[in-house]
Amino acid sequence: MRHLIHINDLSDSEIKTILHKAEAYKKDEISKTLQNKKIITIFFENSTRTLSSFEIAVKNLGGEVIRLDASKSSTSKGETLRDTAANLNAMNPHAIIIRHSTAGSGYFLMPKVSCPIINGGDGSHSHPTQALLDLMTLLEHFGSLQNKKIAIIGDIKNSRVANSNIALLPRFGAKILLVAPPHFLPPTSLPYTHSLQEAIEQCDALISLRTQTERHSIQTYGSLEDYAQDFCITSEKIKNKNLIILHPGPVHRNIDISDCVLDDERCKVLEQVKNGVFIRMAVMDFFINPPKA
Ligand code: CP
């Protein structure tokens, strides 16, 4: 049984298969390959994009979604996450999509289930489908990522999106530049800078991140407004530079990206959301109807 917990659970050729299928779905080439399949979603952290796009993806392919409201699940009565997974698995779902604040939670559920577990984001560890939809959006714009320089900007230390993109994008030829104040920078062997302006001058794409205040045990910076002075992507900073801007959402307006840049045609945030549905359709089809070896 295969699961998608980390982006490295997929080979390059499997990722190309998923991207190819997502592009076909985008052209409306859809068949109901999840008919009679039941998929459980259980999100212990809030979500707008990931939860709804997974559920739309399943429905687009003819499958049924059973959403377990995490706040009303029996974990609030002391049931362990492992026992919750074992009990859900006993109802014979075809996949379980989970979001949880604990990094690596999918790994300790795997032995308890006989269906694929798909990670919708686990703490600051991993968000594989976000990286896939980011890759799709970048490839649609650039055609190829060979030697494209991509800046990842902001709270990299606490970001599962950053981790997944750092693991994925170089596999397709991209060069990564980390851009953050020292307190948001993890120990790294990757090139980094504390200057957003330097990144704008060098890079073809900017991936801005939200400050993950919910994962900070202590506040190590003055305020988000102080952070924005240096790291908010504004029209004044990007001028007419030929680049594109991505953000996984939710965006802190005028902290991560200014109102004006969010409306700029170089900003691909809503294209990312659109692609998220097609990527998640392709992922669900891949794991529930695996290609024959
Ligand atoms: N990008 C992302 O994971 O957004 P949500 O938290 O809204 O799902």
CSV table of C-alpha atoms and ligand atoms in Angstrom, one decimal:
chain,number,residue,atom,x,y,z
A,1,MET,CA,0.0,0.0,0.0
A,2,ARG,CA,1.4,3.4,-1.0
A,3,HIS,CA,0.9,6.6,0.9
A,4,LEU,CA,1.8,10.2,0.2
A,5,ILE,CA,3.3,11.7,3.3
A,6,HIS,CA,6.4,13.4,1.8
A,7,ILE,CA,7.0,14.6,-1.8
A,8,ASN,CA,9.9,12.1,-2.0
A,9,ASP,CA,7.3,9.3,-1.7
A,10,LEU,CA,7.0,9.9,-5.5
A,11,SER,CA,9.6,9.4,-8.1
A,12,ASP,CA,10.3,12.0,-10.8
A,13,SER,CA,8.5,9.9,-13.4
A,14,GLU,CA,5.5,9.4,-11.1
A,15,ILE,CA,5.4,13.2,-10.6
A,16,LYS,CA,5.5,13.7,-14.4
A,17,THR,CA,2.5,11.3,-14.7
A,18,ILE,CA,0.6,13.3,-12.1
A,19,LEU,CA,1.4,16.6,-13.8
A,20,HIS,CA,0.4,15.2,-17.2
A,21,LYS,CA,-2.9,14.0,-15.8
A,22,ALA,CA,-3.5,17.3,-14.0
A,23,GLU,CA,-3.0,19.2,-17.3
A,24,ALA,CA,-5.4,16.8,-19.0
A,25,TYR,CA,-8.0,17.4,-16.3
A,26,LYS,CA,-7.5,21.2,-16.7
A,27,LYS,CA,-8.4,20.7,-20.4
A,28,ASP,CA,-11.6,19.0,-19.3
A,29,GLU,CA,-10.5,15.5,-20.1
A,30,ILE,CA,-12.1,14.0,-17.1
A,31,SER,CA,-13.5,10.5,-16.5
A,32,LYS,CA,-15.2,9.3,-13.4
A,33,THR,CA,-12.4,7.1,-12.1
A,34,LEU,CA,-13.4,7.4,-8.4
A,35,GLN,CA,-17.0,6.2,-8.9
A,36,ASN,CA,-18.1,4.0,-5.9
A,37,LYS,CA,-14.9,5.1,-4.0
A,38,LYS,CA,-15.3,6.6,-0.5
A,39,ILE,CA,-12.7,9.0,0.7
A,40,ILE,CA,-12.5,10.3,4.3
A,41,THR,CA,-11.2,13.8,5.0
A,42,ILE,CA,-10.1,14.7,8.6
A,43,PHE,CA,-8.4,18.0,9.2
A,44,PHE,CA,-7.2,18.8,12.7
A,45,GLU,CA,-5.9,22.2,11.6
A,46,ASN,CA,-7.9,24.8,9.8
A,47,SER,CA,-7.9,24.9,6.0
A,48,THR,CA,-9.6,26.8,3.2
A,49,ARG,CA,-7.8,25.7,0.1
A,50,THR,CA,-6.5,22.2,0.8
A,51,LEU,CA,-9.6,20.7,2.3
A,52,SER,CA,-12.1,22.2,-0.2
A,53,SER,CA,-9.9,21.4,-3.2
A,54,PHE,CA,-9.4,17.8,-2.2
A,55,GLU,CA,-13.1,17.4,-1.7
A,56,ILE,CA,-13.9,19.0,-5.0
A,57,ALA,CA,-11.2,16.9,-6.7
A,58,VAL,CA,-12.8,13.6,-5.4
A,59,LYS,CA,-16.3,14.7,-6.4
A,60,ASN,CA,-15.1,15.8,-9.9
A,61,LEU,CA,-13.9,12.2,-10.4
A,62,GLY,CA,-17.3,10.7,-9.2
A,63,GLY,CA,-16.1,9.7,-5.7
A,64,GLU,CA,-17.8,10.3,-2.4
A,65,VAL,CA,-16.4,12.4,0.4
A,66,ILE,CA,-17.0,11.7,4.1
A,67,ARG,CA,-15.8,14.6,6.1
A,68,LEU,CA,-15.1,13.9,9.8
A,69,ASP,CA,-15.3,17.1,11.7
A,70,ALA,CA,-12.0,16.9,13.8
A,71,SER,CA,-13.4,19.1,16.6
A,72,LYS,CA,-16.3,16.6,17.0
A,73,SER,CA,-14.2,13.5,16.6
A,74,SER,CA,-13.5,11.2,19.6
A,75,THR,CA,-9.9,12.4,19.8
A,76,SER,CA,-11.4,15.2,22.0
A,77,LYS,CA,-12.5,12.4,24.4
A,78,GLY,CA,-9.0,10.9,24.6
A,79,GLU,CA,-8.9,8.5,21.7
A,80,THR,CA,-5.4,8.4,20.2
A,81,LEU,CA,-4.9,9.4,16.6
A,82,ARG,CA,-3.7,5.9,15.8
A,83,ASP,CA,-7.0,4.4,17.2
A,84,THR,CA,-9.0,7.0,15.3
A,85,ALA,CA,-7.2,5.9,12.1
A,86,ALA,CA,-7.7,2.2,12.9
A,87,ASN,CA,-11.5,2.8,13.5
A,88,LEU,CA,-11.9,4.8,10.3
A,89,ASN,CA,-10.0,2.1,8.4
A,90,ALA,CA,-12.4,-0.5,9.7
A,91,MET,CA,-15.2,1.2,7.7
A,92,ASN,CA,-13.2,0.4,4.5
A,93,PRO,CA,-12.6,3.8,3.0
A,94,HIS,CA,-10.5,3.9,-0.2
A,95,ALA,CA,-8.3,6.7,1.1
A,96,ILE,CA,-7.9,9.0,4.2
A,97,ILE,CA,-6.8,12.6,3.7
A,98,ILE,CA,-5.4,14.1,6.9
A,99,ARG,CA,-4.1,17.4,8.2
A,100,HIS,CA,-2.5,17.4,11.6
A,101,SER,CA,-0.3,19.8,13.6
A,102,THR,CA,2.2,16.9,14.4
A,103,ALA,CA,5.1,16.6,12.0
A,104,GLY,CA,5.2,13.1,10.6
A,105,SER,CA,1.7,12.1,11.9
A,106,GLY,CA,1.0,10.2,8.7
A,107,TYR,CA,4.0,7.9,9.3
A,108,PHE,CA,2.6,6.5,12.6
A,109,LEU,CA,-0.9,6.0,11.1
A,110,MET,CA,0.4,4.0,8.2
A,111,PRO,CA,0.6,0.6,10.0
A,112,LYS,CA,-3.0,1.0,11.2
A,113,VAL,CA,-4.7,1.3,7.8
A,114,SER,CA,-5.1,-0.7,4.6
A,115,CYS,CA,-5.8,2.3,2.3
A,116,PRO,CA,-3.6,5.2,1.2
A,117,ILE,CA,-3.0,8.1,3.6
A,118,ILE,CA,-2.7,11.4,1.8
A,119,ASN,CA,-1.0,14.2,3.8
A,120,GLY,CA,-2.8,17.5,3.6
A,121,GLY,CA,-0.1,19.1,5.7
A,122,ASP,CA,1.6,17.9,8.9
A,123,GLY,CA,3.0,20.6,11.2
A,124,SER,CA,6.0,22.2,9.8
A,125,HIS,CA,7.2,19.0,8.1
A,126,SER,CA,5.5,18.5,4.7
A,127,HIS,CA,2.8,19.5,2.3
A,128,PRO,CA,3.4,17.4,-0.8
A,129,THR,CA,0.3,18.4,-2.8
A,130,GLN,CA,1.1,22.1,-2.3
A,131,ALA,CA,4.5,21.6,-3.8
A,132,LEU,CA,3.0,19.7,-6.7
A,133,LEU,CA,0.6,22.5,-7.5
A,134,ASP,CA,3.4,25.0,-7.1
A,135,LEU,CA,5.5,23.0,-9.6
A,136,MET,CA,2.5,22.8,-12.0
A,137,THR,CA,2.0,26.6,-11.8
A,138,LEU,CA,5.7,27.3,-12.4
A,139,LEU,CA,6.0,24.9,-15.3
A,140,GLU,CA,2.9,26.4,-16.9
A,141,HIS,CA,4.6,29.7,-16.9
A,142,PHE,CA,8.3,28.8,-17.6
A,143,GLY,CA,7.9,25.5,-19.6
A,144,SER,CA,11.0,24.2,-17.9
A,145,LEU,CA,12.6,25.0,-14.5
A,146,GLN,CA,16.2,24.2,-15.8
A,147,ASN,CA,18.4,27.0,-14.2
A,148,LYS,CA,15.4,29.0,-13.1
A,149,LYS,CA,16.2,30.7,-9.8
A,150,ILE,CA,13.4,30.6,-7.3
A,151,ALA,CA,13.3,32.6,-4.0
A,152,ILE,CA,11.5,31.2,-1.0
A,153,ILE,CA,10.7,34.1,1.3
A,154,GLY,CA,9.7,34.4,4.9
A,155,ASP,CA,9.1,32.0,7.8
A,156,ILE,CA,11.0,29.2,6.2
A,157,LYS,CA,11.9,27.6,9.5
A,158,ASN,CA,8.3,26.8,10.3
A,159,SER,CA,7.0,26.2,6.8
A,160,ARG,CA,5.9,22.8,5.5
A,161,VAL,CA,5.4,24.4,2.1
A,162,ALA,CA,9.1,25.6,2.1
A,163,ASN,CA,10.3,22.1,3.1
A,164,SER,CA,8.3,20.4,0.3
A,165,ASN,CA,9.3,22.9,-2.3
A,166,ILE,CA,13.0,22.7,-1.3
A,167,ALA,CA,12.7,18.9,-1.7
A,168,LEU,CA,10.8,19.1,-5.0
A,169,LEU,CA,11.8,22.0,-7.2
A,170,PRO,CA,15.6,21.2,-7.5
A,171,ARG,CA,14.6,17.8,-8.8
A,172,PHE,CA,13.2,19.6,-11.8
A,173,GLY,CA,16.2,21.9,-12.3
A,174,ALA,CA,15.3,24.9,-10.2
A,175,LYS,CA,17.9,26.7,-8.1
A,176,ILE,CA,16.6,27.8,-4.7
A,177,LEU,CA,17.5,31.0,-2.8
A,178,LEU,CA,16.2,31.3,0.7
A,179,VAL,CA,15.3,34.8,1.8
A,180,ALA,CA,14.5,35.5,5.5
A,181,PRO,CA,15.5,37.4,8.6
A,182,PRO,CA,17.9,35.3,10.7
A,183,HIS,CA,15.1,34.1,13.1
A,184,PHE,CA,13.1,32.6,10.2
A,185,LEU,CA,16.0,30.8,8.6
A,186,PRO,CA,16.7,27.2,9.4
A,187,PRO,CA,20.2,25.7,9.4
A,188,THR,CA,20.8,25.2,5.7
A,189,SER,CA,23.3,24.3,3.0
A,190,LEU,CA,21.3,26.2,0.5
A,191,PRO,CA,22.2,29.8,-0.6
A,192,TYR,CA,20.5,32.4,1.4
A,193,THR,CA,20.2,36.2,1.8
A,194,HIS,CA,18.5,38.5,4.3
A,195,SER,CA,17.8,41.0,1.4
A,196,LEU,CA,14.6,40.8,-0.5
A,197,GLN,CA,15.9,43.3,-3.0
A,198,GLU,CA,18.9,41.0,-3.8
A,199,ALA,CA,16.5,38.2,-4.4
A,200,ILE,CA,14.3,40.3,-6.7
A,201,GLU,CA,17.3,41.2,-8.8
A,202,GLN,CA,18.4,37.6,-9.2
A,203,CYS,CA,15.3,35.5,-9.3
A,204,ASP,CA,12.7,34.4,-11.9
A,205,ALA,CA,10.0,33.6,-9.3
A,206,LEU,CA,9.3,34.6,-5.7
A,207,ILE,CA,7.4,32.2,-3.4
A,208,SER,CA,6.2,34.2,-0.4
A,209,LEU,CA,5.2,32.5,2.8
A,210,ARG,CA,2.9,33.4,5.7
A,211,THR,CA,4.5,33.9,9.1
A,212,GLN,CA,3.4,30.8,11.0
A,213,THR,CA,2.6,32.5,14.2
A,214,GLU,CA,0.7,29.4,15.5
A,215,ARG,CA,4.0,27.5,15.4
A,216,HIS,CA,6.0,30.1,17.4
A,217,SER,CA,6.5,29.1,21.0
A,218,ILE,CA,8.1,32.5,21.6
A,219,GLN,CA,7.9,35.6,19.4
A,220,THR,CA,11.5,36.2,18.2
A,221,TYR,CA,10.7,39.4,16.2
A,222,GLY,CA,9.3,42.8,16.9
A,223,SER,CA,6.0,42.7,15.0
A,224,LEU,CA,4.6,41.6,11.6
A,225,GLU,CA,4.7,45.2,10.5
A,226,ASP,CA,8.5,45.3,11.2
A,227,TYR,CA,8.9,42.1,9.2
A,228,ALA,CA,6.8,43.7,6.3
A,229,GLN,CA,9.1,46.7,6.1
A,230,ASP,CA,11.8,44.4,4.8
A,231,PHE,CA,10.1,41.4,3.3
A,232,CYS,CA,6.6,42.4,2.0
A,233,ILE,CA,6.6,42.2,-1.8
A,234,THR,CA,5.5,45.6,-3.1
A,235,SER,CA,5.2,47.3,-6.5
A,236,GLU,CA,8.0,49.6,-5.4
A,237,LYS,CA,10.3,46.7,-4.8
A,238,ILE,CA,9.5,44.6,-7.9
A,239,LYS,CA,9.1,47.6,-10.3
A,240,ASN,CA,8.7,46.1,-13.8
A,241,LYS,CA,11.0,43.1,-13.2
A,242,ASN,CA,10.1,40.1,-15.3
A,243,LEU,CA,9.2,37.6,-12.6
A,244,ILE,CA,6.2,35.8,-11.1
A,245,ILE,CA,5.0,35.7,-7.5
A,246,LEU,CA,3.5,32.7,-5.8
A,247,HIS,CA,2.1,32.2,-2.3
A,248,PRO,CA,0.4,29.1,-0.8
A,249,GLY,CA,-2.1,31.1,1.1
A,250,PRO,CA,-3.6,32.3,3.4
A,251,VAL,CA,-1.9,35.6,2.5
A,252,HIS,CA,-1.3,38.2,5.2
A,253,ARG,CA,-2.1,41.2,3.0
A,254,ASN,CA,0.4,44.0,3.1
A,255,ILE,CA,2.7,41.8,5.3
A,256,ASP,CA,3.6,39.1,2.8
A,257,ILE,CA,2.4,40.8,-0.4
A,258,SER,CA,0.9,44.2,-0.9
A,259,ASP,CA,-2.7,44.7,-2.2
A,260,CYS,CA,-1.3,46.2,-5.4
A,261,VAL,CA,1.0,43.2,-6.1
A,262,LEU,CA,-1.9,40.7,-5.4
A,263,ASP,CA,-3.8,42.4,-8.2
A,264,ASP,CA,-0.7,42.4,-10.6
A,265,GLU,CA,-0.8,39.9,-13.5
A,266,ARG,CA,2.6,38.6,-12.4
A,267,CYS,CA,0.9,37.3,-9.2
A,268,LYS,CA,-0.2,33.6,-9.7
A,269,VAL,CA,-1.9,33.0,-6.3
A,270,LEU,CA,-5.4,32.2,-7.7
A,271,GLU,CA,-3.9,30.2,-10.5
A,272,GLN,CA,-2.2,28.1,-7.8
A,273,VAL,CA,-5.5,27.5,-6.2
A,274,LYS,CA,-7.1,26.6,-9.5
A,275,ASN,CA,-4.3,24.1,-10.2
A,276,GLY,CA,-4.7,22.7,-6.7
A,277,VAL,CA,-7.9,21.0,-7.7
A,278,PHE,CA,-6.4,19.4,-10.8
A,279,ILE,CA,-3.3,18.2,-9.0
A,280,ARG,CA,-5.4,16.7,-6.2
A,281,MET,CA,-7.6,15.0,-8.7
A,282,ALA,CA,-4.5,13.5,-10.3
A,283,VAL,CA,-3.1,12.5,-6.9
A,284,MET,CA,-6.3,10.8,-5.7
A,285,ASP,CA,-6.6,8.9,-9.0
A,286,PHE,CA,-2.9,7.9,-8.8
A,287,PHE,CA,-3.1,6.5,-5.3
A,288,ILE,CA,-6.6,4.9,-5.5
A,289,ASN,CA,-6.2,3.5,-9.1
A,290,PRO,CA,-2.4,3.0,-9.2
A,291,PRO,CA,-0.9,2.6,-12.7
A,292,LYS,CA,0.0,-1.0,-13.6
A,293,ALA,CA,3.7,-1.6,-13.2
B,1,CP,N1,-2.0,26.4,1.2
B,1,CP,C1,-2.7,25.8,2.2
B,1,CP,O1,-2.4,24.8,2.7
B,1,CP,O2,-3.9,26.6,2.4
B,1,CP,P1,-5.0,26.1,3.5
B,1,CP,O3,-4.3,26.1,4.9
B,1,CP,O4,-6.1,27.1,3.4
B,1,CP,O5,-5.4,24.7,3.1
